[in-house]
């Protein structure tokens, strides 16, 4: 196994691919954790070694062609979750985990936290945010109902698969945010819209494999789609309701300006790299 890893490391290093991907692919094939690859002596019969070697080389070639490791393994970590992902759904990013922290913090610090709260997740994708909020609220004894809104039928397949895996009563609505949930009012709305400006260059593996519908926010400043999500939140939130949206690092001021009409003064928050990434506000 060590020889397989060394060969993969060499290829990945030449192609500027993270070496951890080689470990993740081998761990996936062997059905062990990445840590176990190094901490345990894994011995296999000769015929099994040859089979693993051939399959591993196939996965390595897929990665060298740019296919994301999460799509190859059909798995992506998010907080305490292991989500099923594949072509057609955005791979959840570590930065987005901070949205969940904010929402759980708001729920936990509410003066009426013993009362049930309704949460709407706009642009739910794989279900990362919805499932994390529902599961972590449950662990803390917080009563929440969660509705996940996603317009892509392809992404909704992964969304439903992940909800079923964690056996949570999350309602899925396959609709555009501009028309979803008429007459509904919620306590919290969370949004992770496509926000990358159409002209902005992306890493090849993102551009080639991940769905543009989940990435691109429109021409020039990329605010066309985020603005639709904000308008949806204005419609869906109760007075005093909490809103948080993920956005491009250059969109914070634009987001706050739009929110000023119907929300109390908004606050922009930094991501793990210190870049402006989220803005939150309370509905008037």
PDB file of C-alpha atoms in Angstrom:
ATOM      1  CA  UNK A   1       0.000   0.000   0.000  1.00  0.00           C
ATOM      2  CA  UNK A   2       2.877   2.360   0.792  1.00  0.00           C
ATOM      3  CA  UNK A   3       4.281   1.863  -2.705  1.00  0.00           C
ATOM      4  CA  UNK A   4       0.910   2.730  -4.250  1.00  0.00           C
ATOM      5  CA  UNK A   5       0.770   5.904  -2.186  1.00  0.00           C
ATOM      6  CA  UNK A   6       4.322   6.930  -3.070  1.00  0.00           C
ATOM      7  CA  UNK A   7       3.614   6.532  -6.795  1.00  0.00           C
ATOM      8  CA  UNK A   8       0.408   8.559  -6.456  1.00  0.00           C
ATOM      9  CA  UNK A   9       2.194  11.271  -4.445  1.00  0.00           C
ATOM     10  CA  UNK A  10       4.770  11.618  -7.209  1.00  0.00           C
ATOM     11  CA  UNK A  11       2.107  12.067  -9.905  1.00  0.00           C
ATOM     12  CA  UNK A  12       0.039  14.479  -7.846  1.00  0.00           C
ATOM     13  CA  UNK A  13       3.067  16.558  -6.897  1.00  0.00           C
ATOM     14  CA  UNK A  14       3.989  17.003 -10.575  1.00  0.00           C
ATOM     15  CA  UNK A  15       0.433  18.106 -11.349  1.00  0.00           C
ATOM     16  CA  UNK A  16       0.048  20.374  -8.295  1.00  0.00           C
ATOM     17  CA  UNK A  17      -2.727  18.273  -6.770  1.00  0.00           C
ATOM     18  CA  UNK A  18      -3.019  18.028  -2.994  1.00  0.00           C
ATOM     19  CA  UNK A  19      -1.284  14.871  -1.750  1.00  0.00           C
ATOM     20  CA  UNK A  20      -4.081  14.277   0.757  1.00  0.00           C
ATOM     21  CA  UNK A  21      -6.303  13.388  -2.220  1.00  0.00           C
ATOM     22  CA  UNK A  22      -4.159  10.310  -2.866  1.00  0.00           C
ATOM     23  CA  UNK A  23      -4.715   9.187   0.723  1.00  0.00           C
ATOM     24  CA  UNK A  24      -8.458   9.830   0.526  1.00  0.00           C
ATOM     25  CA  UNK A  25      -8.778   7.783  -2.665  1.00  0.00           C
ATOM     26  CA  UNK A  26      -6.872   4.827  -1.223  1.00  0.00           C
ATOM     27  CA  UNK A  27      -8.814   4.951   2.037  1.00  0.00           C
ATOM     28  CA  UNK A  28     -12.046   4.967   0.014  1.00  0.00           C
ATOM     29  CA  UNK A  29     -10.982   1.861  -1.909  1.00  0.00           C
ATOM     30  CA  UNK A  30      -9.896  -0.020   1.203  1.00  0.00           C
ATOM     31  CA  UNK A  31     -12.940   1.005   3.227  1.00  0.00           C
ATOM     32  CA  UNK A  32     -10.841   2.498   6.025  1.00  0.00           C
ATOM     33  CA  UNK A  33     -10.210   5.996   7.338  1.00  0.00           C
ATOM     34  CA  UNK A  34      -7.336   8.080   6.036  1.00  0.00           C
ATOM     35  CA  UNK A  35      -5.718   7.845   9.464  1.00  0.00           C
ATOM     36  CA  UNK A  36      -5.833   4.033   9.387  1.00  0.00           C
ATOM     37  CA  UNK A  37      -3.749   3.919   6.197  1.00  0.00           C
ATOM     38  CA  UNK A  38      -0.767   5.163   8.192  1.00  0.00           C
ATOM     39  CA  UNK A  39      -1.546   3.741  11.617  1.00  0.00           C
ATOM     40  CA  UNK A  40      -2.307   0.151  10.606  1.00  0.00           C
ATOM     41  CA  UNK A  41      -0.442  -2.498   8.662  1.00  0.00           C
ATOM     42  CA  UNK A  42      -2.848  -3.436   5.885  1.00  0.00           C
ATOM     43  CA  UNK A  43      -2.019  -6.805   4.366  1.00  0.00           C
ATOM     44  CA  UNK A  44      -3.948  -8.224   1.427  1.00  0.00           C
ATOM     45  CA  UNK A  45      -3.679 -11.450  -0.589  1.00  0.00           C
ATOM     46  CA  UNK A  46      -1.769 -11.123  -3.877  1.00  0.00           C
ATOM     47  CA  UNK A  47      -4.867 -11.221  -6.097  1.00  0.00           C
ATOM     48  CA  UNK A  48      -6.592  -8.628  -3.903  1.00  0.00           C
ATOM     49  CA  UNK A  49      -3.525  -6.362  -4.048  1.00  0.00           C
ATOM     50  CA  UNK A  50      -3.531  -6.492  -7.842  1.00  0.00           C
ATOM     51  CA  UNK A  51      -7.239  -5.653  -7.959  1.00  0.00           C
ATOM     52  CA  UNK A  52      -6.814  -2.723  -5.555  1.00  0.00           C
ATOM     53  CA  UNK A  53      -3.779  -1.498  -7.494  1.00  0.00           C
ATOM     54  CA  UNK A  54      -5.675  -1.490 -10.799  1.00  0.00           C
ATOM     55  CA  UNK A  55      -8.718   0.244  -9.275  1.00  0.00           C
ATOM     56  CA  UNK A  56      -6.529   2.788  -7.488  1.00  0.00           C
ATOM     57  CA  UNK A  57      -4.695   3.670 -10.674  1.00  0.00           C
ATOM     58  CA  UNK A  58      -8.070   4.260 -12.356  1.00  0.00           C
ATOM     59  CA  UNK A  59      -9.098   6.654  -9.579  1.00  0.00           C
ATOM     60  CA  UNK A  60      -5.738   8.414  -9.792  1.00  0.00           C
ATOM     61  CA  UNK A  61      -6.266   8.965 -13.531  1.00  0.00           C
ATOM     62  CA  UNK A  62      -9.707  10.460 -12.900  1.00  0.00           C
ATOM     63  CA  UNK A  63      -8.189  12.861 -10.382  1.00  0.00           C
ATOM     64  CA  UNK A  64      -5.362  13.787 -12.749  1.00  0.00           C
ATOM     65  CA  UNK A  65      -8.001  14.711 -15.347  1.00  0.00           C
ATOM     66  CA  UNK A  66      -9.461  17.149 -12.819  1.00  0.00           C
ATOM     67  CA  UNK A  67     -12.455  15.271 -11.441  1.00  0.00           C
ATOM     68  CA  UNK A  68     -12.893  16.352  -7.799  1.00  0.00           C
ATOM     69  CA  UNK A  69     -12.000  13.746  -5.211  1.00  0.00           C
ATOM     70  CA  UNK A  70     -15.437  14.198  -3.609  1.00  0.00           C
ATOM     71  CA  UNK A  71     -17.141  13.154  -6.851  1.00  0.00           C
ATOM     72  CA  UNK A  72     -14.820  10.165  -7.232  1.00  0.00           C
ATOM     73  CA  UNK A  73     -15.554   8.902  -3.725  1.00  0.00           C
ATOM     74  CA  UNK A  74     -19.187  10.163  -3.816  1.00  0.00           C
ATOM     75  CA  UNK A  75     -18.576  11.644  -0.374  1.00  0.00           C
ATOM     76  CA  UNK A  76     -17.921  15.069   1.136  1.00  0.00           C
ATOM     77  CA  UNK A  77     -17.386  15.982   4.801  1.00  0.00           C
ATOM     78  CA  UNK A  78     -19.326  18.877   6.313  1.00  0.00           C
ATOM     79  CA  UNK A  79     -19.094  19.582  10.031  1.00  0.00           C
ATOM     80  CA  UNK A  80     -20.017  16.211  11.617  1.00  0.00           C
ATOM     81  CA  UNK A  81     -21.663  14.884   8.478  1.00  0.00           C
ATOM     82  CA  UNK A  82     -20.564  12.655   5.614  1.00  0.00           C
ATOM     83  CA  UNK A  83     -22.651  13.758   2.642  1.00  0.00           C
ATOM     84  CA  UNK A  84     -23.260  11.933  -0.624  1.00  0.00           C
ATOM     85  CA  UNK A  85     -22.302  14.107  -3.605  1.00  0.00           C
ATOM     86  CA  UNK A  86     -21.717  13.714  -7.317  1.00  0.00           C
ATOM     87  CA  UNK A  87     -22.100  15.467 -10.648  1.00  0.00           C
ATOM     88  CA  UNK A  88     -25.042  17.858 -10.565  1.00  0.00           C
ATOM     89  CA  UNK A  89     -24.603  19.146  -7.018  1.00  0.00           C
ATOM     90  CA  UNK A  90     -22.171  21.671  -5.540  1.00  0.00           C
ATOM     91  CA  UNK A  91     -19.494  20.225  -3.253  1.00  0.00           C
ATOM     92  CA  UNK A  92     -19.990  21.764   0.232  1.00  0.00           C
ATOM     93  CA  UNK A  93     -17.109  23.994   1.353  1.00  0.00           C
ATOM     94  CA  UNK A  94     -15.616  24.266   4.853  1.00  0.00           C
ATOM     95  CA  UNK A  95     -16.319  28.024   4.871  1.00  0.00           C
ATOM     96  CA  UNK A  96     -20.054  27.378   4.688  1.00  0.00           C
ATOM     97  CA  UNK A  97     -19.881  25.529   8.010  1.00  0.00           C
ATOM     98  CA  UNK A  98     -19.722  28.919   9.742  1.00  0.00           C
ATOM     99  CA  UNK A  99     -23.308  29.655   8.653  1.00  0.00           C
ATOM    100  CA  UNK A 100     -24.440  26.716  10.777  1.00  0.00           C
ATOM    101  CA  UNK A 101     -22.538  28.098  13.785  1.00  0.00           C
ATOM    102  CA  UNK A 102     -24.350  31.425  13.391  1.00  0.00           C
ATOM    103  CA  UNK A 103     -27.792  29.848  13.052  1.00  0.00           C
ATOM    104  CA  UNK A 104     -27.355  27.478  16.011  1.00  0.00           C
ATOM    105  CA  UNK A 105     -26.044  30.420  18.041  1.00  0.00           C
ATOM    106  CA  UNK A 106     -29.116  32.510  17.194  1.00  0.00           C
ATOM    107  CA  UNK A 107     -31.474  29.642  18.024  1.00  0.00           C
ATOM    108  CA  UNK A 108     -29.704  28.892  21.307  1.00  0.00           C
ATOM    109  CA  UNK A 109     -29.552  32.498  22.474  1.00  0.00           C
ATOM    110  CA  UNK A 110     -33.155  33.343  21.646  1.00  0.00           C
ATOM    111  CA  UNK A 111     -35.215  34.518  24.629  1.00  0.00           C
ATOM    112  CA  UNK A 112     -37.962  32.102  23.557  1.00  0.00           C
ATOM    113  CA  UNK A 113     -35.693  29.228  22.562  1.00  0.00           C
ATOM    114  CA  UNK A 114     -38.079  26.681  24.071  1.00  0.00           C
ATOM    115  CA  UNK A 115     -40.632  27.512  21.384  1.00  0.00           C
ATOM    116  CA  UNK A 116     -40.396  25.774  17.969  1.00  0.00           C
ATOM    117  CA  UNK A 117     -38.624  27.769  15.245  1.00  0.00           C
ATOM    118  CA  UNK A 118     -39.026  27.476  11.481  1.00  0.00           C
ATOM    119  CA  UNK A 119     -35.953  27.564   9.234  1.00  0.00           C
ATOM    120  CA  UNK A 120     -35.886  27.861   5.433  1.00  0.00           C
ATOM    121  CA  UNK A 121     -32.705  26.965   3.536  1.00  0.00           C
ATOM    122  CA  UNK A 122     -32.668  28.635   0.107  1.00  0.00           C
ATOM    123  CA  UNK A 123     -30.488  26.905  -2.487  1.00  0.00           C
ATOM    124  CA  UNK A 124     -30.090  23.801  -0.351  1.00  0.00           C
ATOM    125  CA  UNK A 125     -27.944  21.783  -2.790  1.00  0.00           C
ATOM    126  CA  UNK A 126     -26.641  18.623  -1.117  1.00  0.00           C
ATOM    127  CA  UNK A 127     -28.512  19.504   2.072  1.00  0.00           C
ATOM    128  CA  UNK A 128     -25.347  20.369   3.995  1.00  0.00           C
ATOM    129  CA  UNK A 129     -26.791  23.409   5.792  1.00  0.00           C
ATOM    130  CA  UNK A 130     -30.305  21.991   6.288  1.00  0.00           C
ATOM    131  CA  UNK A 131     -29.115  18.679   7.691  1.00  0.00           C
ATOM    132  CA  UNK A 132     -26.433  20.234   9.907  1.00  0.00           C
ATOM    133  CA  UNK A 133     -28.927  22.707  11.414  1.00  0.00           C
ATOM    134  CA  UNK A 134     -31.621  20.057  11.949  1.00  0.00           C
ATOM    135  CA  UNK A 135     -29.246  17.494  13.478  1.00  0.00           C
ATOM    136  CA  UNK A 136     -27.315  19.909  15.703  1.00  0.00           C
ATOM    137  CA  UNK A 137     -30.477  21.642  16.921  1.00  0.00           C
ATOM    138  CA  UNK A 138     -31.845  18.229  17.885  1.00  0.00           C
ATOM    139  CA  UNK A 139     -28.694  17.435  19.881  1.00  0.00           C
ATOM    140  CA  UNK A 140     -29.067  20.714  21.779  1.00  0.00           C
ATOM    141  CA  UNK A 141     -32.743  20.142  22.477  1.00  0.00           C
ATOM    142  CA  UNK A 142     -33.811  23.017  20.219  1.00  0.00           C
ATOM    143  CA  UNK A 143     -37.099  22.574  18.392  1.00  0.00           C
ATOM    144  CA  UNK A 144     -36.844  23.430  14.705  1.00  0.00           C
ATOM    145  CA  UNK A 145     -38.649  22.623  11.491  1.00  0.00           C
ATOM    146  CA  UNK A 146     -36.523  22.881   8.359  1.00  0.00           C
ATOM    147  CA  UNK A 147     -37.591  23.396   4.750  1.00  0.00           C
ATOM    148  CA  UNK A 148     -34.952  22.950   2.037  1.00  0.00           C
ATOM    149  CA  UNK A 149     -35.607  24.798  -1.241  1.00  0.00           C
ATOM    150  CA  UNK A 150     -33.682  23.711  -4.350  1.00  0.00           C
ATOM    151  CA  UNK A 151     -34.640  24.312  -7.980  1.00  0.00           C
ATOM    152  CA  UNK A 152     -32.227  21.855  -9.627  1.00  0.00           C
ATOM    153  CA  UNK A 153     -33.761  18.396 -10.005  1.00  0.00           C
ATOM    154  CA  UNK A 154     -30.245  16.913 -10.234  1.00  0.00           C
ATOM    155  CA  UNK A 155     -29.160  18.502  -6.957  1.00  0.00           C
ATOM    156  CA  UNK A 156     -32.457  17.511  -5.324  1.00  0.00           C
ATOM    157  CA  UNK A 157     -31.618  13.836  -5.902  1.00  0.00           C
ATOM    158  CA  UNK A 158     -28.538  14.221  -3.668  1.00  0.00           C
ATOM    159  CA  UNK A 159     -30.496  16.385  -1.225  1.00  0.00           C
ATOM    160  CA  UNK A 160     -33.161  13.713  -0.725  1.00  0.00           C
ATOM    161  CA  UNK A 161     -30.535  10.973  -0.508  1.00  0.00           C
ATOM    162  CA  UNK A 162     -28.694  12.774   2.297  1.00  0.00           C
ATOM    163  CA  UNK A 163     -31.872  13.594   4.218  1.00  0.00           C
ATOM    164  CA  UNK A 164     -32.880   9.922   4.050  1.00  0.00           C
ATOM    165  CA  UNK A 165     -29.427   8.871   5.257  1.00  0.00           C
ATOM    166  CA  UNK A 166     -29.741  10.975   8.416  1.00  0.00           C
ATOM    167  CA  UNK A 167     -33.451  10.232   8.813  1.00  0.00           C
ATOM    168  CA  UNK A 168     -34.492  13.815   9.469  1.00  0.00           C
ATOM    169  CA  UNK A 169     -37.971  15.307   8.907  1.00  0.00           C
ATOM    170  CA  UNK A 170     -36.755  17.997   6.499  1.00  0.00           C
ATOM    171  CA  UNK A 171     -39.295  19.084   3.913  1.00  0.00           C
ATOM    172  CA  UNK A 172     -37.894  19.427   0.383  1.00  0.00           C
ATOM    173  CA  UNK A 173     -39.402  21.932  -2.053  1.00  0.00           C
ATOM    174  CA  UNK A 174     -38.176  21.752  -5.648  1.00  0.00           C
ATOM    175  CA  UNK A 175     -38.860  25.255  -6.894  1.00  0.00           C
ATOM    176  CA  UNK A 176     -37.199  28.552  -7.731  1.00  0.00           C
ATOM    177  CA  UNK A 177     -36.686  30.808  -4.714  1.00  0.00           C
ATOM    178  CA  UNK A 178     -38.672  33.557  -6.439  1.00  0.00           C
ATOM    179  CA  UNK A 179     -41.868  31.495  -6.316  1.00  0.00           C
ATOM    180  CA  UNK A 180     -41.293  28.899  -3.573  1.00  0.00           C
ATOM    181  CA  UNK A 181     -43.450  28.715  -0.452  1.00  0.00           C
ATOM    182  CA  UNK A 182     -46.134  31.361  -1.151  1.00  0.00           C
ATOM    183  CA  UNK A 183     -47.846  32.648   2.008  1.00  0.00           C
ATOM    184  CA  UNK A 184     -45.223  30.980   4.258  1.00  0.00           C
ATOM    185  CA  UNK A 185     -43.443  32.955   6.997  1.00  0.00           C
ATOM    186  CA  UNK A 186     -40.353  31.670   8.829  1.00  0.00           C
ATOM    187  CA  UNK A 187     -38.262  32.600  11.864  1.00  0.00           C
ATOM    188  CA  UNK A 188     -34.923  32.126  10.079  1.00  0.00           C
ATOM    189  CA  UNK A 189     -33.870  32.083   6.450  1.00  0.00           C
ATOM    190  CA  UNK A 190     -30.470  30.826   5.354  1.00  0.00           C
ATOM    191  CA  UNK A 191     -29.205  31.400   1.810  1.00  0.00           C
ATOM    192  CA  UNK A 192     -26.207  30.117  -0.100  1.00  0.00           C
ATOM    193  CA  UNK A 193     -26.909  31.409  -3.609  1.00  0.00           C
ATOM    194  CA  UNK A 194     -24.755  31.186  -6.722  1.00  0.00           C
ATOM    195  CA  UNK A 195     -22.684  34.367  -6.392  1.00  0.00           C
ATOM    196  CA  UNK A 196     -19.504  34.120  -8.443  1.00  0.00           C
ATOM    197  CA  UNK A 197     -19.453  36.737 -11.246  1.00  0.00           C
ATOM    198  CA  UNK A 198     -19.807  35.135 -14.678  1.00  0.00           C
ATOM    199  CA  UNK A 199     -16.438  36.472 -15.867  1.00  0.00           C
ATOM    200  CA  UNK A 200     -14.404  35.340 -12.845  1.00  0.00           C
ATOM    201  CA  UNK A 201     -11.959  32.538 -13.554  1.00  0.00           C
ATOM    202  CA  UNK A 202     -12.402  29.384 -11.493  1.00  0.00           C
ATOM    203  CA  UNK A 203     -10.082  26.415 -10.890  1.00  0.00           C
ATOM    204  CA  UNK A 204     -10.315  23.981 -13.802  1.00  0.00           C
ATOM    205  CA  UNK A 205     -11.843  21.181 -11.721  1.00  0.00           C
ATOM    206  CA  UNK A 206     -14.597  23.514 -10.491  1.00  0.00           C
ATOM    207  CA  UNK A 207     -15.280  25.009 -13.925  1.00  0.00           C
ATOM    208  CA  UNK A 208     -15.307  21.635 -15.661  1.00  0.00           C
ATOM    209  CA  UNK A 209     -17.183  19.479 -13.157  1.00  0.00           C
ATOM    210  CA  UNK A 210     -19.333  21.455 -10.715  1.00  0.00           C
ATOM    211  CA  UNK A 211     -22.710  22.817 -11.883  1.00  0.00           C
ATOM    212  CA  UNK A 212     -22.573  26.404 -13.148  1.00  0.00           C
ATOM    213  CA  UNK A 213     -26.151  26.885 -11.953  1.00  0.00           C
ATOM    214  CA  UNK A 214     -24.857  26.560  -8.377  1.00  0.00           C
ATOM    215  CA  UNK A 215     -21.839  28.816  -8.923  1.00  0.00           C
ATOM    216  CA  UNK A 216     -22.524  31.759 -11.231  1.00  0.00           C
ATOM    217  CA  UNK A 217     -24.389  34.773  -9.863  1.00  0.00           C
ATOM    218  CA  UNK A 218     -24.632  36.773 -13.076  1.00  0.00           C
ATOM    219  CA  UNK A 219     -22.646  39.317 -15.111  1.00  0.00           C
ATOM    220  CA  UNK A 220     -20.404  42.122 -13.821  1.00  0.00           C
ATOM    221  CA  UNK A 221     -20.668  41.924  -9.987  1.00  0.00           C
ATOM    222  CA  UNK A 222     -22.414  38.526  -9.719  1.00  0.00           C
ATOM    223  CA  UNK A 223     -25.295  40.042  -7.751  1.00  0.00           C
ATOM    224  CA  UNK A 224     -28.177  39.095 -10.045  1.00  0.00           C
ATOM    225  CA  UNK A 225     -28.955  35.770  -8.319  1.00  0.00           C
ATOM    226  CA  UNK A 226     -28.051  36.846  -4.744  1.00  0.00           C
ATOM    227  CA  UNK A 227     -30.511  39.728  -5.120  1.00  0.00           C
ATOM    228  CA  UNK A 228     -33.281  37.232  -5.971  1.00  0.00           C
ATOM    229  CA  UNK A 229     -32.423  35.254  -2.835  1.00  0.00           C
ATOM    230  CA  UNK A 230     -32.556  38.429  -0.715  1.00  0.00           C
ATOM    231  CA  UNK A 231     -35.958  39.346  -2.146  1.00  0.00           C
ATOM    232  CA  UNK A 232     -37.163  35.820  -1.337  1.00  0.00           C
ATOM    233  CA  UNK A 233     -35.910  36.183   2.249  1.00  0.00           C
ATOM    234  CA  UNK A 234     -37.721  39.527   2.586  1.00  0.00           C
ATOM    235  CA  UNK A 235     -40.931  37.789   1.520  1.00  0.00           C
ATOM    236  CA  UNK A 236     -40.467  34.669   3.652  1.00  0.00           C
ATOM    237  CA  UNK A 237     -39.308  36.130   6.972  1.00  0.00           C
ATOM    238  CA  UNK A 238     -41.473  37.151   9.893  1.00  0.00           C
ATOM    239  CA  UNK A 239     -40.846  40.568  11.398  1.00  0.00           C
ATOM    240  CA  UNK A 240     -37.885  40.084  13.745  1.00  0.00           C
ATOM    241  CA  UNK A 241     -36.737  37.038  11.787  1.00  0.00           C
ATOM    242  CA  UNK A 242     -33.041  36.303  11.231  1.00  0.00           C
ATOM    243  CA  UNK A 243     -31.426  36.168   7.781  1.00  0.00           C
ATOM    244  CA  UNK A 244     -27.920  35.073   6.822  1.00  0.00           C
ATOM    245  CA  UNK A 245     -26.493  34.835   3.307  1.00  0.00           C
ATOM    246  CA  UNK A 246     -23.181  33.588   1.951  1.00  0.00           C
ATOM    247  CA  UNK A 247     -21.613  35.778  -0.735  1.00  0.00           C
ATOM    248  CA  UNK A 248     -18.489  36.772  -2.674  1.00  0.00           C
ATOM    249  CA  UNK A 249     -15.812  38.579  -0.668  1.00  0.00           C
ATOM    250  CA  UNK A 250     -16.420  41.737  -2.755  1.00  0.00           C
ATOM    251  CA  UNK A 251     -20.218  41.746  -2.354  1.00  0.00           C
ATOM    252  CA  UNK A 252     -20.586  42.630   1.329  1.00  0.00           C
ATOM    253  CA  UNK A 253     -21.304  46.329   0.799  1.00  0.00           C
ATOM    254  CA  UNK A 254     -23.733  45.604  -2.059  1.00  0.00           C
ATOM    255  CA  UNK A 255     -25.581  43.047   0.081  1.00  0.00           C
ATOM    256  CA  UNK A 256     -25.857  45.450   3.028  1.00  0.00           C
ATOM    257  CA  UNK A 257     -27.183  48.202   0.738  1.00  0.00           C
ATOM    258  CA  UNK A 258     -29.979  45.960  -0.573  1.00  0.00           C
ATOM    259  CA  UNK A 259     -30.854  44.726   2.919  1.00  0.00           C
ATOM    260  CA  UNK A 260     -31.106  48.279   4.298  1.00  0.00           C
ATOM    261  CA  UNK A 261     -34.611  48.743   2.873  1.00  0.00           C
ATOM    262  CA  UNK A 262     -36.338  45.944   4.805  1.00  0.00           C
ATOM    263  CA  UNK A 263     -33.849  44.895   7.486  1.00  0.00           C
ATOM    264  CA  UNK A 264     -32.183  46.429  10.514  1.00  0.00           C
ATOM    265  CA  UNK A 265     -28.504  47.357   9.956  1.00  0.00           C
ATOM    266  CA  UNK A 266     -26.713  44.278   8.614  1.00  0.00           C
ATOM    267  CA  UNK A 267     -23.420  42.794   9.782  1.00  0.00           C
ATOM    268  CA  UNK A 268     -20.837  41.183   7.493  1.00  0.00           C
ATOM    269  CA  UNK A 269     -18.763  38.269   8.834  1.00  0.00           C
ATOM    270  CA  UNK A 270     -15.398  36.877   7.731  1.00  0.00           C
ATOM    271  CA  UNK A 271     -14.734  33.281   6.655  1.00  0.00           C
ATOM    272  CA  UNK A 272     -11.923  30.984   7.802  1.00  0.00           C
ATOM    273  CA  UNK A 273      -9.460  32.925   5.632  1.00  0.00           C
ATOM    274  CA  UNK A 274     -10.464  36.330   6.972  1.00  0.00           C
ATOM    275  CA  UNK A 275     -12.427  37.273   3.839  1.00  0.00           C
ATOM    276  CA  UNK A 276     -15.897  38.840   3.973  1.00  0.00           C
ATOM    277  CA  UNK A 277     -18.144  35.844   3.277  1.00  0.00           C
ATOM    278  CA  UNK A 278     -21.489  36.160   5.097  1.00  0.00           C
ATOM    279  CA  UNK A 279     -23.913  38.916   5.946  1.00  0.00           C
ATOM    280  CA  UNK A 280     -26.693  38.667   8.530  1.00  0.00           C
ATOM    281  CA  UNK A 281     -29.557  40.927   9.455  1.00  0.00           C
ATOM    282  CA  UNK A 282     -32.904  41.069  11.296  1.00  0.00           C
ATOM    283  CA  UNK A 283     -36.120  41.637   9.339  1.00  0.00           C
ATOM    284  CA  UNK A 284     -37.917  44.849  10.260  1.00  0.00           C
TER     285      UNK A 284
END
